[in-house]
Amino acid sequence: VSIFCQDIIDDGQADGEEEFAIITPDALECARTIIDATQNEVACEIPRIDVEVVVRSTSGCCSRLRIGLPPGYPSICKVTVLAAPKIFPRNQRDELSTKLQCRAEELLGSEAMMEIINECRNVMEDLEKNNQLRDQISEEVCADDTLGTNAEIMLSRRWIWVHHITKAERLKQIVTEAQHLKLGGYLKGGYPGVIVAEGDSNSC
């Protein structure tokens, strides 16, 4: 039996309305057997019910939330939860699922589905706020870097002594790197190797 919460998935139905979709005739027969056995107090095998819900945050961010209701729920078994919000990176998806599992353990013995859905929405909104703050800080850092380019340029000179520089390829790499950093100077190969670099302090 698959249950879809239609107040969350927008398909034109009224808020709060739920649709129970029977996937196969066998599933329907299984549901009838359980109902009859419960009414007649007859032991029967109770299947696990999996529910998939789309949770939407106040900003419109969506996450598919899969909730498993094992036999014995809620009195002796907790729900299993897996969240899959594609908008978040892997580490944040794992964090969301972990927090929901912890919440499910706290709710053992009581109805947990709506609590889990609300917890999912709250954690998603917290992650969104953290991401927005991180982006804002990044933009401010970039702005500071831009201002720094207009500040007074400080010149520096560096003398570098090494035991030897003998390979032609290594000498070429040093010159290429200096040109890339817009540095001038002097390069002596052989024994010892000497490099003099002169230019912007941030590049030296």
PDB file of C-alpha atoms in Angstrom:
ATOM      1  CA  VAL A   1       0.000   0.000   0.000  1.00  0.00           C
ATOM      2  CA  SER A   2       1.417   3.374  -0.972  1.00  0.00           C
ATOM      3  CA  ILE A   3       0.081   6.478   0.731  1.00  0.00           C
ATOM      4  CA  PHE A   4       0.513   9.907  -0.818  1.00  0.00           C
ATOM      5  CA  CYS A   5      -0.185  13.042   1.239  1.00  0.00           C
ATOM      6  CA  GLN A   6      -2.076  15.208  -1.221  1.00  0.00           C
ATOM      7  CA  ASP A   7      -1.938  18.335   0.948  1.00  0.00           C
ATOM      8  CA  ILE A   8       1.814  18.407   0.214  1.00  0.00           C
ATOM      9  CA  ILE A   9       1.812  17.204  -3.407  1.00  0.00           C
ATOM     10  CA  ASP A  10      -0.120  19.770  -5.383  1.00  0.00           C
ATOM     11  CA  ASP A  11      -2.501  18.007  -7.726  1.00  0.00           C
ATOM     12  CA  GLY A  12      -5.579  20.146  -7.364  1.00  0.00           C
ATOM     13  CA  GLN A  13      -7.140  18.263  -4.443  1.00  0.00           C
ATOM     14  CA  ALA A  14      -8.256  19.986  -1.284  1.00  0.00           C
ATOM     15  CA  ASP A  15      -5.751  20.456   1.538  1.00  0.00           C
ATOM     16  CA  GLY A  16      -5.744  17.599   4.014  1.00  0.00           C
ATOM     17  CA  GLU A  17      -7.256  15.107   1.567  1.00  0.00           C
ATOM     18  CA  GLU A  18      -5.424  11.789   1.344  1.00  0.00           C
ATOM     19  CA  GLU A  19      -5.515   9.141  -1.361  1.00  0.00           C
ATOM     20  CA  PHE A  20      -4.821   5.481  -0.638  1.00  0.00           C
ATOM     21  CA  ALA A  21      -3.547   3.868  -3.840  1.00  0.00           C
ATOM     22  CA  ILE A  22      -3.620   0.060  -3.963  1.00  0.00           C
ATOM     23  CA  ILE A  23      -0.741  -1.022  -6.208  1.00  0.00           C
ATOM     24  CA  THR A  24      -1.874  -4.595  -6.949  1.00  0.00           C
ATOM     25  CA  PRO A  25      -4.876  -6.872  -6.298  1.00  0.00           C
ATOM     26  CA  ASP A  26      -2.620  -8.934  -4.036  1.00  0.00           C
ATOM     27  CA  ALA A  27      -1.968  -5.864  -1.891  1.00  0.00           C
ATOM     28  CA  LEU A  28      -5.721  -5.263  -1.639  1.00  0.00           C
ATOM     29  CA  GLU A  29      -6.310  -8.861  -0.577  1.00  0.00           C
ATOM     30  CA  CYS A  30      -3.503  -8.576   1.980  1.00  0.00           C
ATOM     31  CA  ALA A  31      -5.105  -5.433   3.435  1.00  0.00           C
ATOM     32  CA  ARG A  32      -8.486  -7.168   3.690  1.00  0.00           C
ATOM     33  CA  THR A  33      -6.910 -10.196   5.396  1.00  0.00           C
ATOM     34  CA  ILE A  34      -5.273  -7.983   8.018  1.00  0.00           C
ATOM     35  CA  ILE A  35      -8.523  -6.130   8.705  1.00  0.00           C
ATOM     36  CA  ASP A  36     -10.491  -9.385   9.036  1.00  0.00           C
ATOM     37  CA  ALA A  37      -7.829 -10.947  11.280  1.00  0.00           C
ATOM     38  CA  THR A  38      -7.753  -7.873  13.510  1.00  0.00           C
ATOM     39  CA  GLN A  39     -11.522  -7.837  13.874  1.00  0.00           C
ATOM     40  CA  ASN A  40     -11.616 -11.577  14.659  1.00  0.00           C
ATOM     41  CA  GLU A  41      -8.492 -11.418  16.876  1.00  0.00           C
ATOM     42  CA  VAL A  42      -6.657 -13.888  14.650  1.00  0.00           C
ATOM     43  CA  ALA A  43      -2.867 -13.810  14.345  1.00  0.00           C
ATOM     44  CA  CYS A  44      -1.582 -12.788  10.908  1.00  0.00           C
ATOM     45  CA  GLU A  45       1.578 -11.494   9.293  1.00  0.00           C
ATOM     46  CA  ILE A  46       1.516  -7.695   9.192  1.00  0.00           C
ATOM     47  CA  PRO A  47       3.499  -6.154   6.319  1.00  0.00           C
ATOM     48  CA  ARG A  48       5.753  -3.139   6.492  1.00  0.00           C
ATOM     49  CA  ILE A  49       4.174   0.033   5.131  1.00  0.00           C
ATOM     50  CA  ASP A  50       6.367   2.518   3.248  1.00  0.00           C
ATOM     51  CA  VAL A  51       5.194   6.095   2.872  1.00  0.00           C
ATOM     52  CA  GLU A  52       6.740   8.658   0.542  1.00  0.00           C
ATOM     53  CA  VAL A  53       5.995  12.324   1.192  1.00  0.00           C
ATOM     54  CA  VAL A  54       7.201  15.479  -0.534  1.00  0.00           C
ATOM     55  CA  VAL A  55       8.016  18.048   2.150  1.00  0.00           C
ATOM     56  CA  ARG A  56       8.130  21.675   1.098  1.00  0.00           C
ATOM     57  CA  SER A  57       9.820  24.398   3.185  1.00  0.00           C
ATOM     58  CA  THR A  58       8.466  27.938   3.469  1.00  0.00           C
ATOM     59  CA  SER A  59      10.944  29.076   0.795  1.00  0.00           C
ATOM     60  CA  GLY A  60       9.721  26.419  -1.643  1.00  0.00           C
ATOM     61  CA  CYS A  61      12.615  23.961  -1.227  1.00  0.00           C
ATOM     62  CA  CYS A  62      11.408  20.353  -1.660  1.00  0.00           C
ATOM     63  CA  SER A  63      12.582  17.070  -0.241  1.00  0.00           C
ATOM     64  CA  ARG A  64      11.317  13.534  -0.769  1.00  0.00           C
ATOM     65  CA  LEU A  65      10.888  11.897   2.605  1.00  0.00           C
ATOM     66  CA  ARG A  66      10.581   8.110   2.796  1.00  0.00           C
ATOM     67  CA  ILE A  67       9.120   6.803   6.041  1.00  0.00           C
ATOM     68  CA  GLY A  68       8.921   3.100   6.814  1.00  0.00           C
ATOM     69  CA  LEU A  69       6.316   1.841   9.291  1.00  0.00           C
ATOM     70  CA  PRO A  70       7.460  -1.629  10.456  1.00  0.00           C
ATOM     71  CA  PRO A  71       5.191  -4.165  12.170  1.00  0.00           C
ATOM     72  CA  GLY A  72       4.844  -3.129  15.795  1.00  0.00           C
ATOM     73  CA  TYR A  73       4.877   0.604  15.040  1.00  0.00           C
ATOM     74  CA  PRO A  74       4.462   2.756  17.046  1.00  0.00           C
ATOM     75  CA  SER A  75       4.355   0.836  20.313  1.00  0.00           C
ATOM     76  CA  ILE A  76       7.511  -1.302  20.006  1.00  0.00           C
ATOM     77  CA  CYS A  77       9.178  -0.257  16.727  1.00  0.00           C
ATOM     78  CA  LYS A  78      10.339   3.141  15.520  1.00  0.00           C
ATOM     79  CA  VAL A  79       9.881   4.432  11.999  1.00  0.00           C
ATOM     80  CA  THR A  80      12.757   4.345   9.522  1.00  0.00           C
ATOM     81  CA  VAL A  81      13.461   7.607   7.722  1.00  0.00           C
ATOM     82  CA  LEU A  82      15.376   8.600   4.602  1.00  0.00           C
ATOM     83  CA  ALA A  83      15.393  12.153   3.253  1.00  0.00           C
ATOM     84  CA  ALA A  84      16.470  12.982  -0.299  1.00  0.00           C
ATOM     85  CA  PRO A  85      16.572  16.764  -0.875  1.00  0.00           C
ATOM     86  CA  LYS A  86      18.382  17.169  -4.199  1.00  0.00           C
ATOM     87  CA  ILE A  87      19.039  20.870  -3.574  1.00  0.00           C
ATOM     88  CA  PHE A  88      21.492  20.089  -0.727  1.00  0.00           C
ATOM     89  CA  PRO A  89      24.981  18.538  -1.073  1.00  0.00           C
ATOM     90  CA  ARG A  90      25.594  14.961   0.078  1.00  0.00           C
ATOM     91  CA  ASN A  91      26.924  15.861   3.532  1.00  0.00           C
ATOM     92  CA  GLN A  92      23.826  17.952   4.308  1.00  0.00           C
ATOM     93  CA  ARG A  93      21.493  15.225   3.027  1.00  0.00           C
ATOM     94  CA  ASP A  94      23.217  12.792   5.403  1.00  0.00           C
ATOM     95  CA  GLU A  95      22.929  15.311   8.241  1.00  0.00           C
ATOM     96  CA  LEU A  96      19.193  15.702   7.597  1.00  0.00           C
ATOM     97  CA  SER A  97      18.581  11.940   7.560  1.00  0.00           C
ATOM     98  CA  THR A  98      20.629  11.468  10.751  1.00  0.00           C
ATOM     99  CA  LYS A  99      18.667  14.131  12.620  1.00  0.00           C
ATOM    100  CA  LEU A 100      15.372  12.613  11.498  1.00  0.00           C
ATOM    101  CA  GLN A 101      16.456   9.144  12.637  1.00  0.00           C
ATOM    102  CA  CYS A 102      17.395  10.561  16.044  1.00  0.00           C
ATOM    103  CA  ARG A 103      13.989  12.222  16.255  1.00  0.00           C
ATOM    104  CA  ALA A 104      12.320   8.912  15.342  1.00  0.00           C
ATOM    105  CA  GLU A 105      14.129   7.183  18.222  1.00  0.00           C
ATOM    106  CA  GLU A 106      12.893   9.869  20.626  1.00  0.00           C
ATOM    107  CA  LEU A 107       9.313   9.285  19.443  1.00  0.00           C
ATOM    108  CA  LEU A 108       9.341   5.497  19.979  1.00  0.00           C
ATOM    109  CA  GLY A 109       6.005   4.510  21.503  1.00  0.00           C
ATOM    110  CA  SER A 110       4.013   7.383  20.018  1.00  0.00           C
ATOM    111  CA  GLU A 111       2.711   8.471  16.624  1.00  0.00           C
ATOM    112  CA  ALA A 112       5.697   9.922  14.773  1.00  0.00           C
ATOM    113  CA  MET A 113       4.839  10.633  11.144  1.00  0.00           C
ATOM    114  CA  MET A 114       3.680  14.251  11.450  1.00  0.00           C
ATOM    115  CA  GLU A 115       6.442  14.999  13.957  1.00  0.00           C
ATOM    116  CA  ILE A 116       9.020  13.628  11.493  1.00  0.00           C
ATOM    117  CA  ILE A 117       7.562  15.683   8.635  1.00  0.00           C
ATOM    118  CA  ASN A 118       7.645  18.872  10.733  1.00  0.00           C
ATOM    119  CA  GLU A 119      11.187  18.098  11.903  1.00  0.00           C
ATOM    120  CA  CYS A 120      12.252  17.600   8.281  1.00  0.00           C
ATOM    121  CA  ARG A 121      10.814  20.989   7.324  1.00  0.00           C
ATOM    122  CA  ASN A 122      12.545  22.717  10.271  1.00  0.00           C
ATOM    123  CA  VAL A 123      15.961  21.157   9.581  1.00  0.00           C
ATOM    124  CA  MET A 124      15.699  22.025   5.866  1.00  0.00           C
ATOM    125  CA  GLU A 125      15.007  25.663   6.722  1.00  0.00           C
ATOM    126  CA  ASP A 126      17.981  25.735   9.133  1.00  0.00           C
ATOM    127  CA  LEU A 127      20.254  24.328   6.399  1.00  0.00           C
ATOM    128  CA  GLU A 128      18.947  26.915   3.929  1.00  0.00           C
ATOM    129  CA  LYS A 129      19.734  29.732   6.384  1.00  0.00           C
ATOM    130  CA  ASN A 130      23.243  28.360   6.971  1.00  0.00           C
ATOM    131  CA  ASN A 131      23.858  28.148   3.209  1.00  0.00           C
ATOM    132  CA  GLN A 132      22.606  31.708   2.687  1.00  0.00           C
ATOM    133  CA  LEU A 133      24.883  32.959   5.498  1.00  0.00           C
ATOM    134  CA  ARG A 134      27.851  31.110   3.989  1.00  0.00           C
ATOM    135  CA  ASP A 135      27.147  32.648   0.564  1.00  0.00           C
ATOM    136  CA  GLN A 136      26.841  36.107   2.132  1.00  0.00           C
ATOM    137  CA  ILE A 137      30.191  35.733   3.909  1.00  0.00           C
ATOM    138  CA  SER A 138      31.786  34.552   0.671  1.00  0.00           C
ATOM    139  CA  GLU A 139      30.449  37.605  -1.173  1.00  0.00           C
ATOM    140  CA  GLU A 140      31.775  39.926   1.553  1.00  0.00           C
ATOM    141  CA  VAL A 141      35.221  38.316   1.367  1.00  0.00           C
ATOM    142  CA  CYS A 142      35.231  38.771  -2.415  1.00  0.00           C
ATOM    143  CA  ALA A 143      34.237  42.412  -1.952  1.00  0.00           C
ATOM    144  CA  ASP A 144      37.116  42.918   0.487  1.00  0.00           C
ATOM    145  CA  ASP A 145      39.508  41.388  -2.024  1.00  0.00           C
ATOM    146  CA  THR A 146      38.243  43.785  -4.689  1.00  0.00           C
ATOM    147  CA  LEU A 147      38.821  46.750  -2.408  1.00  0.00           C
ATOM    148  CA  GLY A 148      42.296  45.462  -1.677  1.00  0.00           C
ATOM    149  CA  THR A 149      43.251  45.630  -5.340  1.00  0.00           C
ATOM    150  CA  ASN A 150      42.704  49.373  -5.271  1.00  0.00           C
ATOM    151  CA  ALA A 151      44.909  49.871  -2.220  1.00  0.00           C
ATOM    152  CA  GLU A 152      48.503  51.036  -2.393  1.00  0.00           C
ATOM    153  CA  ILE A 153      50.776  48.335  -3.853  1.00  0.00           C
ATOM    154  CA  MET A 154      53.727  47.335  -1.665  1.00  0.00           C
ATOM    155  CA  LEU A 155      56.887  46.192  -3.451  1.00  0.00           C
ATOM    156  CA  SER A 156      59.170  43.506  -2.099  1.00  0.00           C
ATOM    157  CA  ARG A 157      62.383  41.740  -3.102  1.00  0.00           C
ATOM    158  CA  ARG A 158      63.209  38.138  -2.233  1.00  0.00           C
ATOM    159  CA  TRP A 159      66.622  36.475  -2.422  1.00  0.00           C
ATOM    160  CA  ILE A 160      66.494  32.700  -2.676  1.00  0.00           C
ATOM    161  CA  TRP A 161      69.601  30.479  -2.470  1.00  0.00           C
ATOM    162  CA  VAL A 162      69.463  26.784  -3.289  1.00  0.00           C
ATOM    163  CA  HIS A 163      72.165  24.149  -3.493  1.00  0.00           C
ATOM    164  CA  HIS A 164      71.855  23.883  -7.261  1.00  0.00           C
ATOM    165  CA  ILE A 165      69.579  24.469 -10.256  1.00  0.00           C
ATOM    166  CA  THR A 166      70.900  22.515 -13.206  1.00  0.00           C
ATOM    167  CA  LYS A 167      67.947  21.181 -15.190  1.00  0.00           C
ATOM    168  CA  ALA A 168      66.897  23.393 -18.123  1.00  0.00           C
ATOM    169  CA  GLU A 169      63.239  22.460 -17.597  1.00  0.00           C
ATOM    170  CA  ARG A 170      63.376  23.655 -13.977  1.00  0.00           C
ATOM    171  CA  LEU A 171      64.950  26.983 -15.017  1.00  0.00           C
ATOM    172  CA  LYS A 172      62.194  27.441 -17.589  1.00  0.00           C
ATOM    173  CA  GLN A 173      59.474  26.714 -14.991  1.00  0.00           C
ATOM    174  CA  ILE A 174      60.878  29.371 -12.650  1.00  0.00           C
ATOM    175  CA  VAL A 175      60.874  32.002 -15.414  1.00  0.00           C
ATOM    176  CA  THR A 176      57.322  31.064 -16.472  1.00  0.00           C
ATOM    177  CA  GLU A 177      56.047  31.303 -12.904  1.00  0.00           C
ATOM    178  CA  ALA A 178      57.705  34.713 -12.424  1.00  0.00           C
ATOM    179  CA  GLN A 179      56.090  36.004 -15.613  1.00  0.00           C
ATOM    180  CA  HIS A 180      52.706  34.697 -14.487  1.00  0.00           C
ATOM    181  CA  LEU A 181      53.052  36.569 -11.172  1.00  0.00           C
ATOM    182  CA  LYS A 182      54.389  39.679 -12.982  1.00  0.00           C
ATOM    183  CA  LEU A 183      57.693  39.539 -11.127  1.00  0.00           C
ATOM    184  CA  GLY A 184      61.077  40.720 -12.285  1.00  0.00           C
ATOM    185  CA  GLY A 185      64.475  39.701 -10.994  1.00  0.00           C
ATOM    186  CA  TYR A 186      67.488  37.563 -11.644  1.00  0.00           C
ATOM    187  CA  LEU A 187      68.062  33.829 -12.058  1.00  0.00           C
ATOM    188  CA  LYS A 188      71.424  32.033 -11.838  1.00  0.00           C
ATOM    189  CA  GLY A 189      71.627  28.341 -12.596  1.00  0.00           C
ATOM    190  CA  GLY A 190      74.355  25.918 -11.571  1.00  0.00           C
ATOM    191  CA  TYR A 191      76.053  25.540  -8.171  1.00  0.00           C
ATOM    192  CA  PRO A 192      74.706  27.295  -6.147  1.00  0.00           C
ATOM    193  CA  GLY A 193      71.374  28.349  -7.656  1.00  0.00           C
ATOM    194  CA  VAL A 194      70.327  31.940  -6.967  1.00  0.00           C
ATOM    195  CA  ILE A 195      66.899  33.529  -7.538  1.00  0.00           C
ATOM    196  CA  VAL A 196      66.088  37.208  -6.996  1.00  0.00           C
ATOM    197  CA  ALA A 197      62.365  38.014  -7.262  1.00  0.00           C
ATOM    198  CA  GLU A 198      61.035  41.573  -7.181  1.00  0.00           C
ATOM    199  CA  GLY A 199      57.449  42.839  -7.406  1.00  0.00           C
ATOM    200  CA  ASP A 200      54.134  43.034  -5.576  1.00  0.00           C
ATOM    201  CA  SER A 201      54.440  41.769  -1.963  1.00  0.00           C
ATOM    202  CA  ASN A 202      51.439  39.472  -2.407  1.00  0.00           C
ATOM    203  CA  SER A 203      53.178  37.737  -5.318  1.00  0.00           C
ATOM    204  CA  CYS A 204      56.685  37.461  -3.920  1.00  0.00           C
TER     205      CYS A 204
END
